[in-house]
Tab-separated table of N, CA and C in Angstrom:
chain	number	residue	atom	x	y	z
A	1	ASN	N	0.816	-1.247	-0.046
A	1	ASN	CA	-0.078	0.116	0.047
A	1	ASN	C	0.607	1.275	-0.048
A	2	SER	N	0.919	2.079	-0.836
A	2	SER	CA	2.018	3.282	-1.170
A	2	SER	C	1.026	4.459	-0.425
A	3	VAL	N	1.801	5.139	0.144
A	3	VAL	CA	1.339	6.616	0.811
A	3	VAL	C	1.995	7.783	-0.374
A	4	ASP	N	2.650	7.358	-1.352
A	4	ASP	CA	3.238	8.240	-2.402
A	4	ASP	C	3.894	9.662	-1.683
A	5	CYS	N	4.854	8.989	-0.967
A	5	CYS	CA	5.461	10.526	-0.196
A	5	CYS	C	7.057	9.969	-0.496
A	6	LYS	N	7.726	11.275	-0.213
A	6	LYS	CA	9.508	11.032	-0.253
A	6	LYS	C	9.816	11.148	1.232
A	7	VAL	N	10.959	10.629	1.276
A	7	VAL	CA	11.971	10.573	2.516
A	7	VAL	C	13.090	11.164	2.311
A	8	ALA	N	13.353	12.162	3.383
A	8	ALA	CA	14.603	12.836	2.963
A	8	ALA	C	15.686	12.176	4.500
A	9	LEU	N	16.700	11.743	4.282
A	9	LEU	CA	17.815	11.431	5.421
A	9	LEU	C	18.528	12.687	5.914
A	10	TYR	N	18.239	12.998	7.157
A	10	TYR	CA	18.520	14.256	7.594
A	10	TYR	C	19.995	14.123	8.209
A	11	HIS	N	21.226	14.633	7.795
A	11	HIS	CA	22.478	14.814	8.167
A	11	HIS	C	22.411	15.100	9.411
A	12	HIS	N	22.656	14.325	10.442
A	12	HIS	CA	22.714	14.699	11.913
A	12	HIS	C	23.946	14.344	12.862
A	13	GLY	N	24.977	14.028	11.905
A	13	GLY	CA	25.997	13.765	13.124
A	13	GLY	C	26.090	12.245	13.062
A	14	ASP	N	27.479	11.634	13.862
A	14	ASP	CA	27.624	10.198	13.716
A	14	ASP	C	27.799	9.486	12.666
A	15	TRP	N	27.670	8.131	13.051
A	15	TRP	CA	27.675	7.245	11.468
A	15	TRP	C	26.409	7.762	10.680
A	16	PHE	N	25.298	7.891	10.860
A	16	PHE	CA	24.154	8.134	10.295
A	16	PHE	C	24.346	9.688	9.510
A	17	GLY	N	25.348	10.638	9.985
A	17	GLY	CA	25.393	11.720	9.606
A	17	GLY	C	26.435	11.880	8.362
A	18	GLU	N	27.128	10.760	8.062
A	18	GLU	CA	28.008	10.817	6.896
A	18	GLU	C	27.438	10.526	6.012
A	19	PRO	N	27.390	11.335	4.924
A	19	PRO	CA	26.823	11.303	3.750
A	19	PRO	C	27.216	10.124	3.003
A	20	VAL	N	28.082	9.455	3.045
A	20	VAL	CA	28.468	8.296	2.414
A	20	VAL	C	27.927	7.138	2.744
A	21	ASN	N	27.589	6.895	4.577
A	21	ASN	CA	26.618	5.751	4.961
A	21	ASN	C	25.186	6.367	4.429
A	22	GLN	N	24.729	7.496	4.305
A	22	GLN	CA	23.175	7.768	3.817
A	22	GLN	C	23.087	7.316	2.559
A	23	ILE	N	24.219	7.528	1.702
A	23	ILE	CA	24.129	7.227	0.171
A	23	ILE	C	24.103	5.408	0.010
A	24	LYS	N	24.530	4.896	1.335
A	24	LYS	CA	24.501	3.162	1.153
A	24	LYS	C	23.057	2.723	1.466
A	25	ILE	N	22.541	3.544	2.716
A	25	ILE	CA	21.482	3.201	2.866
A	25	ILE	C	20.187	3.346	1.524
A	26	ILE	N	20.313	4.804	1.132
A	26	ILE	CA	19.501	4.842	-0.203
A	26	ILE	C	19.733	3.806	-1.453
A	27	LYS	N	20.884	3.572	-1.655
A	27	LYS	CA	21.347	2.357	-2.594
A	27	LYS	C	20.788	0.952	-2.585
A	28	LYS	N	20.627	0.865	-0.965
A	28	LYS	CA	19.777	-0.687	-0.465
A	28	LYS	C	18.346	-0.621	-0.617
A	29	LEU	N	17.902	0.802	-1.038
A	29	LEU	CA	16.468	0.731	-1.357
A	29	LEU	C	16.118	1.150	-2.492
A	30	PRO	N	16.437	0.793	-3.431
A	30	PRO	CA	16.665	1.272	-4.728
A	30	PRO	C	14.754	2.079	-5.452
A	31	ASN	N	13.982	1.191	-4.873
A	31	ASN	CA	12.482	1.474	-5.377
A	31	ASN	C	11.996	2.655	-4.343
A	32	GLU	N	12.546	3.097	-3.240
A	32	GLU	CA	12.077	4.091	-2.459
A	32	GLU	C	12.588	5.598	-3.113
A	33	ASP	N	11.647	6.589	-2.824
A	33	ASP	CA	12.140	7.657	-3.333
A	33	ASP	C	12.700	8.551	-2.012
A	34	LEU	N	14.216	8.479	-1.953
A	34	LEU	CA	15.058	8.573	-0.843
A	34	LEU	C	15.932	9.782	-1.607
A	35	GLY	N	16.374	10.766	-0.496
A	35	GLY	CA	17.075	11.998	-0.584
A	35	GLY	C	17.928	12.429	0.812
A	36	ILE	N	18.937	13.307	0.458
A	36	ILE	CA	19.421	13.731	1.763
A	36	ILE	C	19.378	15.245	2.025
A	37	VAL	N	18.998	15.711	3.113
A	37	VAL	CA	19.024	17.016	3.643
A	37	VAL	C	20.547	17.374	4.733
A	38	TYR	N	21.234	18.010	3.753
A	38	TYR	CA	22.990	18.253	4.253
A	38	TYR	C	22.639	19.494	5.230
A	39	ASN	N	23.235	19.579	6.663
A	39	ASN	CA	23.156	20.526	7.538
A	39	ASN	C	24.318	21.152	7.694
A	40	PHE	N	24.637	22.136	7.231
A	40	PHE	CA	26.098	22.932	7.684
A	40	PHE	C	26.541	22.942	9.335
A	41	HIS	N	25.315	22.896	10.075
A	41	HIS	CA	25.722	23.145	11.369
A	41	HIS	C	25.883	21.525	12.040
A	42	HIS	N	25.801	20.291	11.179
A	42	HIS	CA	26.463	19.347	11.703
A	42	HIS	C	27.540	18.715	10.500
A	43	ALA	N	28.154	19.960	9.868
A	43	ALA	CA	29.442	19.566	9.049
A	43	ALA	C	30.730	19.839	9.728
A	44	HIS	N	30.779	20.027	10.918
A	44	HIS	CA	32.291	20.563	10.996
A	44	HIS	C	33.384	19.407	10.746
A	45	LYS	N	32.827	17.992	11.065
A	45	LYS	CA	33.881	17.246	10.974
A	45	LYS	C	34.119	16.676	9.485
A	46	GLN	N	33.545	17.440	8.611
A	46	GLN	CA	33.409	17.152	7.294
A	46	GLN	C	34.003	18.374	6.386
A	47	ILE	N	34.120	19.470	7.020
A	47	ILE	CA	34.780	20.760	6.223
A	47	ILE	C	36.052	20.451	5.183
A	48	GLU	N	36.878	19.406	5.615
A	48	GLU	CA	38.296	19.543	5.112
A	48	GLU	C	37.711	18.200	4.044
A	49	THR	N	36.840	17.065	3.993
A	49	THR	CA	36.723	16.337	2.941
A	49	THR	C	35.250	16.556	2.058
A	50	PHE	N	34.902	18.114	2.583
A	50	PHE	CA	33.482	18.479	1.612
A	50	PHE	C	33.801	18.427	0.127
A	51	PRO	N	34.963	19.045	-0.240
A	51	PRO	CA	35.219	19.010	-1.593
A	51	PRO	C	35.405	17.596	-2.358
A	52	LYS	N	35.443	16.679	-1.634
A	52	LYS	CA	35.702	15.261	-2.242
A	52	LYS	C	34.349	14.565	-2.084
A	53	ILE	N	33.266	15.309	-1.340
A	53	ILE	CA	32.073	14.329	-1.324
A	53	ILE	C	31.219	15.075	-2.003
A	54	VAL	N	31.265	16.284	-2.346
A	54	VAL	CA	30.112	16.847	-2.767
A	54	VAL	C	29.682	16.470	-3.954
A	55	ASN	N	30.355	15.797	-5.034
A	55	ASN	CA	29.862	15.332	-6.103
A	55	ASN	C	29.196	14.112	-5.889
A	56	THR	N	29.594	13.153	-4.980
A	56	THR	CA	29.175	12.304	-4.474
A	56	THR	C	27.619	11.816	-3.881
A	57	MET	N	27.728	13.203	-2.993
A	57	MET	CA	26.132	13.542	-2.736
A	57	MET	C	25.155	14.270	-3.614
A	58	LEU	N	25.570	14.912	-4.687
A	58	LEU	CA	24.881	15.586	-5.390
A	58	LEU	C	23.400	14.785	-6.183
A	59	PRO	N	23.742	13.540	-6.371
A	59	PRO	CA	22.509	12.824	-7.043
A	59	PRO	C	21.608	12.644	-6.145
A	60	TYR	N	21.690	12.838	-4.771
A	60	TYR	CA	20.862	12.507	-4.044
A	60	TYR	C	20.231	13.823	-2.773
A	61	LEU	N	20.848	14.804	-3.040
A	61	LEU	CA	20.891	15.840	-2.489
A	61	LEU	C	19.734	16.641	-2.785
A	62	TRP	N	18.694	17.013	-1.651
A	62	TRP	CA	17.757	17.822	-2.003
A	62	TRP	C	17.647	18.879	-1.488
A	63	SER	N	18.313	19.268	-0.496
A	63	SER	CA	18.074	20.441	0.428
A	63	SER	C	19.475	20.692	1.323
A	64	VAL	N	20.040	21.858	1.342
A	64	VAL	CA	21.168	22.092	2.149
A	64	VAL	C	20.577	23.235	3.334
A	65	ASN	N	20.484	22.848	4.612
A	65	ASN	CA	20.251	24.010	5.561
A	65	ASN	C	21.765	24.858	5.859
A	66	LEU	N	21.422	25.632	5.778
A	66	LEU	CA	23.084	26.860	6.044
A	66	LEU	C	23.254	27.127	7.321
A	67	ASN	N	24.553	27.472	7.382
A	67	ASN	CA	25.008	27.748	9.004
A	67	ASN	C	26.413	28.299	8.689
A	68	GLY	N	26.742	29.183	9.780
A	68	GLY	CA	28.081	29.586	9.539
A	68	GLY	C	29.123	28.417	10.084
A	69	LEU	N	30.152	28.177	9.396
A	69	LEU	CA	31.190	27.440	9.968
A	69	LEU	C	32.298	27.836	10.249
A	70	ARG	N	33.112	27.286	11.188
A	70	ARG	CA	34.326	27.359	11.804
A	70	ARG	C	34.738	26.182	12.314
A	71	LYS	N	35.898	25.587	12.220
A	71	LYS	CA	36.115	24.226	12.838
A	71	LYS	C	36.008	23.900	14.126
A	72	GLU	N	36.746	25.128	14.587
A	72	GLU	CA	36.534	24.924	16.360
A	72	GLU	C	34.972	25.062	16.905
A	73	GLY	N	33.821	25.557	15.775
A	73	GLY	CA	32.681	25.738	16.844
A	73	GLY	C	32.367	27.518	16.846
A	74	PRO	N	31.383	27.778	17.297
A	74	PRO	CA	30.393	27.084	17.760
A	74	PRO	C	29.374	26.277	16.711
A	75	LYS	N	28.598	25.288	17.223
A	75	LYS	CA	27.852	24.659	16.460
A	75	LYS	C	26.964	25.386	15.436
A	76	ILE	N	26.225	26.322	16.147
A	76	ILE	CA	25.550	27.259	15.584
A	76	ILE	C	25.919	28.470	15.662
A	77	LEU	N	26.083	29.106	14.113
A	77	LEU	CA	26.685	30.479	14.131
A	77	LEU	C	25.933	31.057	12.659
A	78	THR	N	25.860	32.268	12.908
A	78	THR	CA	25.294	33.163	11.778
A	78	THR	C	26.111	33.022	10.513
A	79	ILE	N	25.342	32.778	9.402
A	79	ILE	CA	26.043	32.767	8.136
A	79	ILE	C	26.567	34.289	7.712
A	80	GLY	N	27.766	33.698	7.506
A	80	GLY	CA	28.658	34.859	6.988
A	80	GLY	C	29.772	35.074	8.215
A	81	GLU	N	29.543	34.786	9.163
A	81	GLU	CA	30.395	34.742	10.330
A	81	GLU	C	31.580	33.640	10.585
A	82	GLY	N	31.427	32.655	9.692
A	82	GLY	CA	32.411	31.559	9.490
A	82	GLY	C	33.221	31.605	8.546
A	83	ASP	N	34.168	30.549	8.688
A	83	ASP	CA	35.471	30.549	7.765
A	83	ASP	C	35.172	29.701	6.532
A	84	TYR	N	34.183	28.672	6.268
A	84	TYR	CA	33.777	28.112	5.219
A	84	TYR	C	32.427	27.875	4.627
A	85	GLU	N	31.636	28.421	4.997
A	85	GLU	CA	30.111	28.504	4.420
A	85	GLU	C	30.203	28.954	2.894
A	86	MET	N	30.835	30.125	2.772
A	86	MET	CA	30.541	30.620	1.493
A	86	MET	C	31.201	29.723	0.382
A	87	GLU	N	32.602	29.403	0.682
A	87	GLU	CA	33.293	28.289	-0.080
A	87	GLU	C	32.553	26.924	-0.534
A	88	MET	N	31.866	26.587	0.424
A	88	MET	CA	30.990	25.309	0.529
A	88	MET	C	29.829	25.564	-0.246
A	89	ILE	N	28.877	26.965	-0.016
A	89	ILE	CA	27.968	27.148	-1.003
A	89	ILE	C	28.470	27.446	-2.440
A	90	GLN	N	29.561	27.707	-2.644
A	90	GLN	CA	30.200	28.226	-4.230
A	90	GLN	C	30.265	26.572	-4.791
A	91	LEU	N	31.023	25.898	-3.930
A	91	LEU	CA	31.335	24.594	-4.250
A	91	LEU	C	29.821	23.809	-4.646
A	92	LEU	N	28.861	23.943	-4.025
A	92	LEU	CA	27.565	23.085	-4.510
A	92	LEU	C	27.220	23.772	-5.640
A	93	LYS	N	27.015	25.135	-5.932
A	93	LYS	CA	26.777	25.847	-6.987
A	93	LYS	C	27.510	25.508	-8.095
A	94	ASP	N	28.905	25.779	-7.895
A	94	ASP	CA	29.562	25.007	-9.052
A	94	ASP	C	29.681	24.012	-9.637
A	95	ASN	N	29.380	23.075	-8.681
A	95	ASN	CA	29.089	21.412	-9.124
A	95	ASN	C	27.850	21.348	-9.405
A	96	GLY	N	26.571	22.195	-9.607
A	96	GLY	CA	25.715	21.879	-10.492
A	96	GLY	C	24.593	21.618	-9.340
A	97	TYR	N	24.566	22.061	-7.935
A	97	TYR	CA	23.393	21.565	-7.146
A	97	TYR	C	22.287	22.817	-7.543
A	98	GLY	N	21.107	22.139	-7.375
A	98	GLY	CA	20.240	22.926	-8.028
A	98	GLY	C	18.800	22.812	-6.751
A	99	GLY	N	18.988	22.347	-5.694
A	99	GLY	CA	18.061	21.945	-4.798
A	99	GLY	C	17.860	23.268	-3.697
A	100	ASP	N	17.089	23.019	-2.799
A	100	ASP	CA	16.746	24.387	-1.931
A	100	ASP	C	17.865	24.408	-1.316
A	101	PHE	N	18.199	25.594	-0.465
A	101	PHE	CA	18.735	25.857	0.251
A	101	PHE	C	17.875	26.527	1.775
A	102	GLY	N	18.137	26.086	2.920
A	102	GLY	CA	17.606	26.488	4.149
A	102	GLY	C	18.084	26.984	4.812
A	103	ILE	N	17.517	27.911	5.896
A	103	ILE	CA	18.187	28.653	6.984
A	103	ILE	C	17.045	28.592	8.102
A	104	LEU	N	17.764	28.074	9.234
A	104	LEU	CA	16.946	27.494	10.234
A	104	LEU	C	17.189	28.389	11.352
A	105	GLY	N	16.079	28.906	12.039
A	105	GLY	CA	16.055	29.489	13.390
A	105	GLY	C	16.405	28.807	14.568
A	106	HIS	N	17.541	28.205	14.597
A	106	HIS	CA	18.269	27.129	15.739
A	106	HIS	C	18.388	27.512	16.919
A	107	ILE	N	18.217	28.903	17.496
A	107	ILE	CA	18.751	29.547	18.813
A	107	ILE	C	17.287	29.245	19.641
A	108	GLU	N	17.596	28.770	20.661
A	108	GLU	CA	16.310	28.839	21.517
A	108	GLU	C	15.973	29.778	22.308
A	109	ASP	N	16.918	30.546	22.630
A	109	ASP	CA	16.754	31.419	23.486
A	109	ASP	C	16.931	32.956	23.124
A	110	ALA	N	16.319	32.983	21.955
A	110	ALA	CA	16.673	34.052	21.126
A	110	ALA	C	15.432	34.421	20.235
A	111	ASP	N	14.963	35.389	19.708
A	111	ASP	CA	13.846	35.937	18.716
A	111	ASP	C	14.129	35.180	17.489
A	112	VAL	N	13.416	34.426	16.996
A	112	VAL	CA	13.920	33.835	15.604
A	112	VAL	C	13.748	34.615	14.619
A	113	GLU	N	12.921	35.939	14.347
A	113	GLU	CA	12.886	36.647	13.575
A	113	GLU	C	14.345	37.603	13.423
A	114	LEU	N	14.692	37.597	14.619
A	114	LEU	CA	16.242	38.420	14.631
A	114	LEU	C	17.266	37.488	14.141
A	115	ILE	N	17.097	36.118	14.456
A	115	ILE	CA	18.106	34.961	13.974
A	115	ILE	C	17.921	34.997	12.476
A	116	LEU	N	16.675	34.846	11.910
A	116	LEU	CA	16.766	34.411	10.324
A	116	LEU	C	17.264	35.723	9.681
A	117	ARG	N	16.714	37.100	10.247
A	117	ARG	CA	17.345	38.474	9.585
A	117	ARG	C	18.705	38.381	9.322
A	118	ALA	N	19.511	38.036	10.674
A	118	ALA	CA	20.871	37.829	10.714
A	118	ALA	C	21.781	37.253	9.605
A	119	ASN	N	20.983	36.048	9.790
A	119	ASN	CA	21.257	34.811	8.755
A	119	ASN	C	20.974	35.206	7.347
A	120	LEU	N	20.034	35.946	6.940
A	120	LEU	CA	19.865	36.197	5.598
A	120	LEU	C	20.793	37.746	5.278
A	121	ASN	N	21.203	38.588	6.292
A	121	ASN	CA	21.825	39.463	6.153
A	121	ASN	C	23.253	38.646	5.935
A	122	GLY	N	23.882	38.078	6.261
A	122	GLY	CA	25.106	37.562	6.633
A	122	GLY	C	25.254	36.384	4.826
A	123	LEU	N	24.301	35.936	4.417
A	123	LEU	CA	24.050	35.339	3.326
A	123	LEU	C	24.199	36.435	2.071
A	124	LYS	N	23.432	37.718	2.148
A	124	LYS	CA	23.697	38.477	1.285
A	124	LYS	C	25.056	39.319	1.359
A	125	ARG	N	25.821	39.285	2.506
A	125	ARG	CA	26.989	39.658	2.347
A	125	ARG	C	28.083	38.957	1.768
């Protein structure tokens, strides 16, 4: 019985958060409509390998949630305040990524409107 829906694997750290492992899962279920949502706020361990894995991910990549990225953290950082997010966004675009970009209001103790505006401003810069 089909429910006619898609399922995206949400990149969230550990073994499951490694895109190569998510792709292995997707390949084991070839008759399912599966893809990947990649989150920059869980990508700190992949900063160095991102240029190598981006093309491997592209056929499965449906959405990328943006965040500022510094190797040393913090985990949640405004877009434009990191050292790697602009390079990673450009790499995705240069390699043909045509999916959606998302911005999360991921700070619990702050006004989400202010967080989203700061991220949009950082993205414009």
